[in-house]
Amino acid sequence: MSDSVLAQPMKKYVKPKEFILYLVAIFFYTMMTGTVGSYRNDYLVNVISLSENEVTLFNTLTSIIPFVLNFFIAMYIDGRKKGKSGKFRPLALLVAIPTGILLVFSFYAPKGLTGTMLMVYLVTVAVAWAVCTNFGDCVNKVAIVMTPNLEERDNVISFRSIVSAVGNSAPLVVELVIALMVKDKAIRYIAVASLCSVFGIITMLLGMKTVQERVTYTNEKKNPLVGYGDVLKNKYAWAIIISEFLKSFRGVSTYMGIFLAEALLGPGKFLLFGLPTGIGTAVGMLLINFLLKKFNSKVLYIASGIYSVIANTAAFAIGYTYFKNPSPALQIVFILFLFLIGLQFGASNLLPTMFQADVLEDIELKTGKRLDASLPFVIGIFTMISGTIASALAPQILYGTKVPIIEYVQAVNGVAQEQSLHTKIMLLFFYTVVHGIMMFLAGVPFFFYKLTGKTKEEMHEKLLKQREEYNK
């Protein structure tokens, strides 16, 4: 039977050194994933100059294929026995080096590859990267099992989310520094990926060697397919599923970020665009952490959706005015509004993780199963559908010719082209207003979510007693 520490409600389990090294690992792991999230779209469009149809095909394949593979990955992870090293730590250690290597290859295309062979290469690398990050997400899952203390668990999750937000913006700093020395985007992206890869590998290995998994749960072997059914039967899980399904349509908006940044500030200035949002996200999480002492998570999530509509609409109005009548003052005001937009991510990044942790415990109480990978996979079924639609539509909206919408002009020989006023305004509209609407809709399902406050605390206490039975 597992030698995990039994829960004592007020006892603190996580040691300071362990906590710090874990957060360092999270920072640099997210720095790796943030590099792909921030720059791969621009790499495909403006460095290797794929057409809008090729980008749509790439986005569709790299959404569907990893999802199918993740069906088996999730069953494997949830079916693993918790050994002396834990359930998640060994997997995170195993994929640290491959993840770093594939990050570099995500921004490297061998000379001479064109057409179908180039697409096969790009998709293969992207799918392998997705598989590694599916396993690598165990770095994030560790936060849920580092302590059986509910308050301490939520604290670890909160700081993990804050550090993730900062880490996600870190590649922007690296890219800006390298851009001062290197003008060629292809070389620049390889350099950014290489630096992030080295630091990511080292810190993942160090952090995962240090942390401990302390939550006790049964190692009884059960049919992994039944676990998916248990998730679908849970009424609280459905609030998250529907919310994340709607939220993933914002992928159309986030896709436009780097292109809007160049239109607004010029090439190589994505940091000035993304950093205020990243700082706003971190501040937003700290604010949410404070507000959780006064309001429940459900209320805060719904309120953040309303705030998102207001902040994004105001940002659009400022940006629209700037594009019509350019001035340094309006440019600065718009950048300040990016900070205000970032505040909304405090709720959208932090609270769903807490909701999932609570639903995992509710399912465990009712079924006796820990479904740490199955729950995200089931949620992923629906986010894959909406995310695939969003990623397939985004390049068509950006620079498609059949139904012109934004009418973005691709770079020529690596040189960014001047965009029309119409293009700039439409980029701004999709990045702000559409995003705000999706965030508002994501909050609507939580009007029906009840696993908060006393209900959540009573459920957790019952689960602690149930876990004690595992050690008898």
Coordinates of C-alpha atoms in Angstrom, one line a residue:
M1 CA 0.0 0.0 0.0
S2 CA 1.1 3.5 -0.6
D3 CA 3.4 5.1 2.0
S4 CA 1.9 8.6 1.4
V5 CA 1.3 10.8 4.3
L6 CA -2.2 10.7 5.7
A7 CA -4.0 14.0 5.7
Q8 CA -4.0 16.2 8.8
P9 CA -6.2 19.2 8.0
M10 CA -3.9 21.9 9.4
K11 CA -0.5 20.3 8.7
K12 CA 1.7 21.8 6.0
Y13 CA 3.6 19.2 3.9
V14 CA 5.4 21.1 1.1
K15 CA 8.9 22.1 2.1
P16 CA 10.2 25.6 1.0
K17 CA 13.1 24.1 -1.1
E18 CA 10.7 21.7 -2.8
F19 CA 8.2 24.5 -3.5
I20 CA 10.8 26.8 -5.0
L21 CA 12.3 24.2 -7.3
Y22 CA 8.9 23.1 -8.4
L23 CA 8.0 26.7 -9.4
V24 CA 11.3 27.1 -11.2
A25 CA 10.5 23.9 -13.2
I26 CA 7.1 25.2 -14.0
F27 CA 8.5 28.6 -15.1
F28 CA 10.9 27.1 -17.6
Y29 CA 8.6 24.3 -18.8
T30 CA 5.9 26.9 -19.6
M31 CA 8.7 29.0 -21.2
M32 CA 9.2 26.1 -23.6
T33 CA 5.5 25.7 -24.4
G34 CA 5.1 29.4 -24.6
T35 CA 7.7 29.6 -27.3
V36 CA 5.6 27.4 -29.6
G37 CA 2.4 29.2 -28.6
S38 CA 3.9 32.7 -29.3
Y39 CA 5.9 32.1 -32.5
R40 CA 4.9 29.0 -34.4
N41 CA 2.1 30.7 -36.2
D42 CA 4.3 33.5 -37.4
Y43 CA 7.0 31.0 -38.3
L44 CA 4.6 29.1 -40.6
V45 CA 3.1 32.3 -42.2
N46 CA 6.1 34.6 -42.5
V47 CA 9.3 32.5 -42.4
I48 CA 8.5 29.4 -44.4
S49 CA 5.6 31.2 -46.1
L50 CA 2.9 28.5 -46.1
S51 CA -0.4 29.4 -47.8
E52 CA -3.6 29.9 -45.8
N53 CA -4.8 26.4 -47.0
E54 CA -1.5 24.8 -45.9
V55 CA -1.7 26.4 -42.5
T56 CA -5.3 25.3 -42.1
L57 CA -4.3 21.8 -43.0
F58 CA -1.4 21.9 -40.5
N59 CA -3.6 23.3 -37.7
T60 CA -6.3 20.7 -38.3
L61 CA -3.9 17.7 -38.4
T62 CA -2.0 18.8 -35.4
S63 CA -5.2 19.2 -33.4
I64 CA -6.9 15.9 -34.4
I65 CA -3.9 13.5 -34.4
P66 CA -2.5 14.4 -30.9
F67 CA -6.1 14.2 -29.6
V68 CA -6.5 10.7 -30.8
L69 CA -3.1 9.7 -29.3
N70 CA -4.0 11.4 -26.0
F71 CA -7.0 9.0 -25.7
F72 CA -4.5 6.2 -25.0
I73 CA -2.0 8.5 -23.1
A74 CA -4.7 9.5 -20.6
M75 CA -5.7 5.9 -20.0
Y76 CA -2.1 4.9 -19.5
I77 CA -1.4 7.7 -17.0
D78 CA -4.6 7.0 -15.0
G79 CA -3.9 3.3 -15.1
R80 CA -0.3 3.6 -13.7
K81 CA 0.3 2.5 -10.2
K82 CA 1.7 5.0 -7.8
G83 CA 5.2 3.7 -7.0
K84 CA 7.8 5.0 -4.6
S85 CA 8.6 7.8 -7.1
G86 CA 5.0 8.8 -7.5
K87 CA 2.6 8.6 -10.5
F88 CA 3.5 11.8 -12.4
R89 CA 7.1 12.6 -11.6
P90 CA 8.7 9.7 -13.5
L91 CA 6.8 10.6 -16.7
A92 CA 7.8 14.3 -16.4
L93 CA 11.5 13.2 -16.0
L94 CA 11.2 10.8 -19.0
V95 CA 10.0 13.4 -21.5
A96 CA 12.1 16.4 -20.3
I97 CA 14.9 15.9 -22.9
P98 CA 12.7 14.9 -25.9
T99 CA 10.5 17.9 -25.2
G100 CA 13.5 20.3 -25.4
I101 CA 14.8 18.7 -28.6
L102 CA 11.5 18.9 -30.3
L103 CA 11.1 22.5 -29.3
V104 CA 14.1 23.3 -31.4
F105 CA 12.9 21.2 -34.4
S106 CA 9.6 23.1 -34.2
F107 CA 11.5 26.1 -35.7
Y108 CA 13.7 24.2 -38.1
A109 CA 12.8 23.2 -41.6
P110 CA 15.5 21.3 -43.6
K111 CA 16.5 23.1 -46.9
G112 CA 15.1 21.4 -50.0
L113 CA 11.9 20.2 -48.4
T114 CA 8.8 21.6 -50.2
G115 CA 5.2 20.7 -50.8
T116 CA 4.0 17.4 -49.4
M117 CA 7.3 16.4 -47.8
L118 CA 7.6 19.7 -46.0
M119 CA 4.0 19.3 -44.6
V120 CA 4.8 15.7 -43.5
Y121 CA 7.9 16.9 -41.7
L122 CA 6.1 19.8 -40.0
V123 CA 3.2 17.7 -38.9
T124 CA 5.4 14.9 -37.6
V125 CA 7.4 17.3 -35.5
A126 CA 4.3 19.0 -34.2
V127 CA 2.6 15.7 -33.3
A128 CA 5.7 14.5 -31.5
W129 CA 5.9 17.8 -29.7
A130 CA 2.2 17.4 -28.7
V131 CA 2.8 13.9 -27.4
C132 CA 5.7 15.0 -25.3
T133 CA 3.8 17.9 -23.8
N134 CA 0.8 15.7 -23.1
F135 CA 3.2 13.6 -20.9
G136 CA 5.0 16.8 -19.9
D137 CA 1.8 18.2 -18.5
C138 CA 2.5 15.8 -15.6
V139 CA 4.7 18.7 -14.3
N140 CA 1.4 20.6 -13.8
K141 CA -0.5 17.6 -12.4
V142 CA 2.0 17.2 -9.6
A143 CA 0.6 20.3 -7.9
I144 CA -2.6 18.5 -7.2
V145 CA -1.0 15.6 -5.4
M146 CA 1.9 17.4 -3.5
T147 CA -0.3 17.7 -0.4
P148 CA -3.6 16.4 1.0
N149 CA -4.2 19.7 2.8
L150 CA -6.9 21.5 0.8
E151 CA -5.7 25.0 1.6
E152 CA -2.1 24.2 0.9
R153 CA -3.1 22.5 -2.4
D154 CA -5.0 25.5 -3.6
N155 CA -2.0 27.7 -2.6
V156 CA 0.4 25.5 -4.7
I157 CA -2.0 25.6 -7.6
S158 CA -2.3 29.4 -7.4
F159 CA 1.4 30.0 -7.4
R160 CA 1.9 27.4 -10.1
S161 CA -0.6 29.3 -12.3
I162 CA 1.0 32.7 -11.6
V163 CA 4.5 31.4 -12.4
S164 CA 3.1 29.7 -15.6
A165 CA 1.7 33.0 -16.8
V166 CA 5.0 34.7 -16.3
G167 CA 6.9 31.8 -17.9
N168 CA 4.6 31.9 -20.9
S169 CA 5.7 35.5 -21.5
A170 CA 9.4 34.9 -20.9
P171 CA 10.1 33.9 -24.6
L172 CA 9.1 37.4 -25.6
V173 CA 11.9 38.9 -23.6
V174 CA 14.4 36.4 -25.0
E175 CA 13.2 37.1 -28.6
L176 CA 13.4 40.9 -28.1
V177 CA 17.0 40.7 -26.9
I178 CA 18.0 38.4 -29.7
A179 CA 16.2 40.6 -32.2
L180 CA 18.6 43.4 -31.2
M181 CA 21.5 41.3 -32.6
V182 CA 19.8 39.2 -35.3
K183 CA 17.4 40.5 -37.9
D184 CA 16.8 37.2 -39.7
K185 CA 13.6 35.7 -38.1
A186 CA 14.5 32.1 -39.0
I187 CA 17.8 32.3 -37.1
R188 CA 16.1 34.3 -34.3
Y189 CA 13.4 31.7 -33.6
I190 CA 16.0 28.9 -33.6
A191 CA 18.0 30.8 -31.1
V192 CA 15.0 31.5 -28.8
A193 CA 14.0 27.8 -29.0
S194 CA 17.5 26.6 -28.2
L195 CA 17.9 28.8 -25.1
C196 CA 14.5 28.0 -23.8
S197 CA 15.1 24.3 -24.4
V198 CA 18.4 24.1 -22.4
F199 CA 16.9 25.9 -19.4
G200 CA 13.7 23.9 -19.7
I201 CA 15.4 20.5 -19.7
I202 CA 17.7 21.3 -16.7
T203 CA 15.0 22.8 -14.5
M204 CA 12.4 20.1 -15.3
L205 CA 14.9 17.4 -14.3
L206 CA 15.9 19.2 -11.1
G207 CA 12.4 20.1 -10.1
M208 CA 10.9 16.7 -10.7
K209 CA 13.7 15.0 -8.8
T210 CA 12.9 17.2 -5.8
V211 CA 9.2 17.2 -5.4
Q212 CA 7.1 14.6 -3.7
E213 CA 3.6 13.2 -4.3
R214 CA 1.8 12.8 -1.0
V215 CA -1.9 12.2 -1.8
T216 CA -3.0 8.7 -0.9
Y217 CA -5.3 6.8 -3.3
T218 CA -6.0 3.2 -4.2
N219 CA -3.8 1.3 -6.5
E220 CA -6.6 -1.2 -7.4
K221 CA -6.5 -1.9 -11.1
K222 CA -9.7 -0.8 -12.9
N223 CA -11.0 -0.6 -16.4
P224 CA -9.6 2.8 -17.7
L225 CA -12.5 3.1 -20.2
V226 CA -15.0 3.2 -17.3
G227 CA -13.1 6.3 -16.0
Y228 CA -14.2 8.3 -19.0
G229 CA -17.8 7.3 -18.3
D230 CA -17.4 8.4 -14.7
V231 CA -16.3 11.8 -15.8
L232 CA -19.3 12.2 -18.2
K233 CA -21.7 11.2 -15.4
N234 CA -20.4 13.9 -13.1
K235 CA -22.7 17.0 -13.2
Y236 CA -20.0 19.3 -12.0
A237 CA -17.6 18.2 -14.8
W238 CA -20.1 19.3 -17.4
A239 CA -19.9 22.9 -16.2
I240 CA -16.2 22.8 -16.9
I241 CA -16.6 20.9 -20.2
I242 CA -19.1 23.4 -21.7
S243 CA -17.2 26.4 -20.4
E244 CA -13.9 25.2 -21.9
F245 CA -15.6 24.3 -25.2
L246 CA -16.8 27.8 -25.5
K247 CA -13.5 29.4 -24.3
S248 CA -11.5 27.5 -26.9
F249 CA -13.1 29.5 -29.7
R250 CA -10.9 32.4 -28.5
G251 CA -8.1 30.6 -30.4
V252 CA -9.2 32.7 -33.4
S253 CA -8.4 35.8 -31.3
T254 CA -5.1 34.7 -29.8
Y255 CA -3.9 33.6 -33.3
M256 CA -4.0 37.2 -34.4
G257 CA -1.8 38.5 -31.5
I258 CA 1.6 38.5 -33.1
F259 CA 0.3 39.8 -36.4
L260 CA -1.5 42.7 -34.6
A261 CA 1.7 43.4 -32.7
E262 CA 3.7 43.9 -35.9
A263 CA 0.9 46.1 -37.4
L264 CA 0.8 48.2 -34.3
L265 CA 4.4 48.4 -33.1
G266 CA 6.5 47.0 -35.9
P267 CA 8.5 43.8 -36.4
G268 CA 10.3 42.2 -33.4
K269 CA 8.2 44.2 -30.9
F270 CA 5.9 41.4 -29.8
L271 CA 7.4 41.8 -26.2
L272 CA 5.9 45.3 -25.9
F273 CA 2.6 43.8 -26.9
G274 CA 2.6 40.5 -25.0
L275 CA 4.5 41.6 -21.8
P276 CA 1.8 44.0 -20.5
T277 CA -0.8 41.2 -21.0
G278 CA 1.5 38.8 -19.2
I279 CA 2.1 41.2 -16.3
G280 CA -1.7 41.8 -16.1
T281 CA -2.3 38.0 -16.0
A282 CA 0.1 37.6 -13.0
V283 CA -1.4 40.6 -11.2
G284 CA -4.9 39.2 -12.0
M285 CA -4.0 35.9 -10.4
L286 CA -2.8 37.6 -7.3
L287 CA -6.0 39.6 -7.2
I288 CA -8.1 36.5 -7.6
N289 CA -6.1 34.8 -4.8
F290 CA -7.0 37.7 -2.6
L291 CA -10.7 37.8 -3.7
L292 CA -11.1 34.1 -3.0
K293 CA -11.0 35.0 0.7
K294 CA -14.2 37.1 0.2
F295 CA -16.0 35.5 -2.7
N296 CA -16.4 31.9 -4.0
S297 CA -14.7 30.8 -7.2
K298 CA -17.9 30.5 -9.2
V299 CA -18.8 34.2 -8.6
L300 CA -15.3 35.4 -9.5
Y301 CA -15.3 33.4 -12.8
I302 CA -18.6 34.7 -13.9
A303 CA -17.6 38.3 -13.0
S304 CA -14.3 37.9 -14.9
G305 CA -16.3 37.1 -18.1
I306 CA -18.3 40.3 -17.7
Y307 CA -15.1 42.3 -17.1
S308 CA -13.5 40.7 -20.2
V309 CA -16.2 42.1 -22.4
I310 CA -15.8 45.6 -21.0
A311 CA -12.0 45.6 -21.0
N312 CA -11.7 44.2 -24.5
T313 CA -14.3 46.6 -26.0
A314 CA -12.6 49.6 -24.4
A315 CA -9.2 48.3 -25.8
F316 CA -10.8 48.1 -29.2
A317 CA -12.1 51.6 -29.0
I318 CA -8.6 52.9 -28.0
G319 CA -6.9 50.9 -30.7
Y320 CA -9.4 52.0 -33.4
T321 CA -8.9 55.6 -32.5
Y322 CA -5.1 55.1 -32.6
F323 CA -5.2 53.5 -36.1
K324 CA -7.5 56.3 -37.4
N325 CA -5.4 59.1 -35.7
P326 CA -1.9 57.7 -34.8
S327 CA -0.2 59.4 -31.8
P328 CA 2.4 58.2 -29.3
A329 CA 0.0 59.0 -26.4
L330 CA -2.7 56.7 -27.8
Q331 CA -0.2 54.0 -28.5
I332 CA 0.9 54.1 -24.8
V333 CA -2.8 54.1 -23.6
F334 CA -3.5 51.0 -25.8
I335 CA -0.5 49.2 -24.3
L336 CA -1.9 50.1 -20.8
F337 CA -5.2 48.6 -21.8
L338 CA -3.3 45.4 -22.7
F339 CA -2.4 45.2 -19.0
L340 CA -6.1 45.6 -18.2
I341 CA -7.0 42.8 -20.7
G342 CA -4.4 40.6 -19.0
L343 CA -6.2 40.9 -15.7
Q344 CA -9.0 38.7 -17.0
F345 CA -6.6 35.8 -17.5
G346 CA -6.1 35.8 -13.8
A347 CA -9.5 34.1 -13.5
S348 CA -9.5 32.1 -16.8
N349 CA -6.0 30.6 -16.1
L350 CA -6.3 29.9 -12.4
L351 CA -9.9 29.1 -11.5
P352 CA -10.5 26.3 -14.1
T353 CA -7.5 24.4 -12.6
M354 CA -9.1 24.7 -9.1
F355 CA -12.5 23.6 -10.5
Q356 CA -10.8 20.5 -12.0
A357 CA -9.0 19.7 -8.8
D358 CA -12.3 19.8 -6.9
V359 CA -14.2 17.7 -9.5
L360 CA -11.4 15.2 -9.4
E361 CA -12.0 14.8 -5.7
D362 CA -15.8 14.6 -6.2
I363 CA -15.3 11.8 -8.7
E364 CA -12.8 10.0 -6.4
L365 CA -15.3 10.2 -3.5
K366 CA -18.1 8.7 -5.6
T367 CA -16.1 6.1 -7.5
G368 CA -12.8 5.5 -5.6
K369 CA -10.8 6.4 -8.7
R370 CA -8.2 9.1 -9.3
L371 CA -8.8 10.3 -12.9
D372 CA -6.1 13.0 -13.1
A373 CA -5.6 12.4 -16.9
S374 CA -9.1 11.2 -17.9
L375 CA -10.9 14.4 -16.7
P376 CA -8.6 16.7 -18.8
F377 CA -9.0 14.3 -21.8
V378 CA -12.8 14.3 -21.7
I379 CA -12.7 18.1 -21.4
G380 CA -10.2 17.9 -24.3
I381 CA -12.7 16.1 -26.5
F382 CA -14.8 19.2 -26.6
T383 CA -12.0 21.8 -26.6
M384 CA -10.4 19.8 -29.5
I385 CA -13.6 20.3 -31.5
S386 CA -13.9 24.0 -30.9
G387 CA -10.1 24.5 -30.9
T388 CA -9.8 22.7 -34.3
I389 CA -12.6 24.8 -35.8
A390 CA -10.9 28.0 -34.4
S391 CA -7.4 27.0 -35.7
A392 CA -8.7 26.0 -39.1
L393 CA -10.7 29.2 -39.5
A394 CA -8.0 31.5 -38.2
P395 CA -5.6 31.5 -41.2
Q396 CA -8.6 31.8 -43.6
I397 CA -9.8 34.8 -41.6
L398 CA -6.3 36.3 -41.5
Y399 CA -5.2 36.0 -45.1
G400 CA -7.6 33.8 -47.0
T401 CA -8.6 35.0 -50.5
K402 CA -11.9 33.1 -51.1
V403 CA -13.8 35.1 -48.5
P404 CA -11.5 38.1 -47.7
I405 CA -12.0 39.3 -44.1
I406 CA -8.8 40.7 -42.6
E407 CA -6.7 40.6 -45.8
Y408 CA -3.3 40.4 -44.1
V409 CA -0.3 40.6 -46.5
Q410 CA 2.4 38.0 -45.9
A411 CA 6.1 38.9 -45.5
V412 CA 8.1 38.9 -48.8
N413 CA 11.6 37.3 -48.4
G414 CA 11.3 37.7 -44.7
V415 CA 10.5 41.4 -44.9
A416 CA 7.2 42.5 -43.2
Q417 CA 4.8 44.4 -45.5
E418 CA 2.7 47.5 -44.6
Q419 CA -0.8 46.5 -43.7
S420 CA -3.9 48.5 -44.7
L421 CA -6.1 50.4 -42.2
H422 CA -8.8 47.8 -42.8
T423 CA -6.5 45.0 -41.9
K424 CA -5.2 46.7 -38.8
I425 CA -8.7 47.4 -37.5
M426 CA -10.0 43.9 -38.3
L427 CA -6.9 42.3 -36.5
L428 CA -7.8 44.5 -33.5
F429 CA -11.4 43.5 -33.6
F430 CA -10.7 39.8 -33.6
Y431 CA -8.0 40.1 -30.9
T432 CA -10.2 42.1 -28.5
V433 CA -14.0 42.1 -29.1
V434 CA -14.3 38.5 -30.2
H435 CA -12.0 37.4 -27.4
G436 CA -14.2 39.3 -24.8
I437 CA -17.4 37.6 -26.1
M438 CA -15.9 34.1 -25.8
M439 CA -14.7 34.8 -22.3
F440 CA -18.1 36.0 -21.3
L441 CA -19.8 32.9 -22.7
A442 CA -17.3 30.7 -20.9
G443 CA -18.6 32.0 -17.6
V444 CA -22.3 31.2 -18.3
P445 CA -22.2 27.5 -17.5
F446 CA -20.9 28.3 -14.0
F447 CA -24.3 29.7 -13.1
F448 CA -25.2 26.0 -12.6
Y449 CA -22.0 25.0 -10.8
K450 CA -22.5 24.2 -7.0
L451 CA -19.2 22.6 -5.9
T452 CA -18.1 25.7 -3.9
G453 CA -18.0 26.9 -0.3
K454 CA -19.4 24.5 2.3
T455 CA -20.3 21.9 -0.3
K456 CA -16.7 21.7 -1.5
E457 CA -15.3 21.6 2.1
E458 CA -17.8 18.8 3.2
M459 CA -16.9 16.8 0.1
H460 CA -13.2 17.1 0.9
E461 CA -13.6 16.0 4.5
K462 CA -15.5 12.9 3.4
L463 CA -12.8 12.1 0.9
L464 CA -10.0 12.4 3.5
K465 CA -11.8 9.8 5.7
Q466 CA -12.3 7.6 2.6
R467 CA -8.5 7.8 1.8
E468 CA -7.7 6.6 5.4
E469 CA -9.4 3.3 4.5
Y470 CA -6.8 2.8 1.7
N471 CA -4.1 2.4 4.3
K472 CA -5.8 0.0 6.6

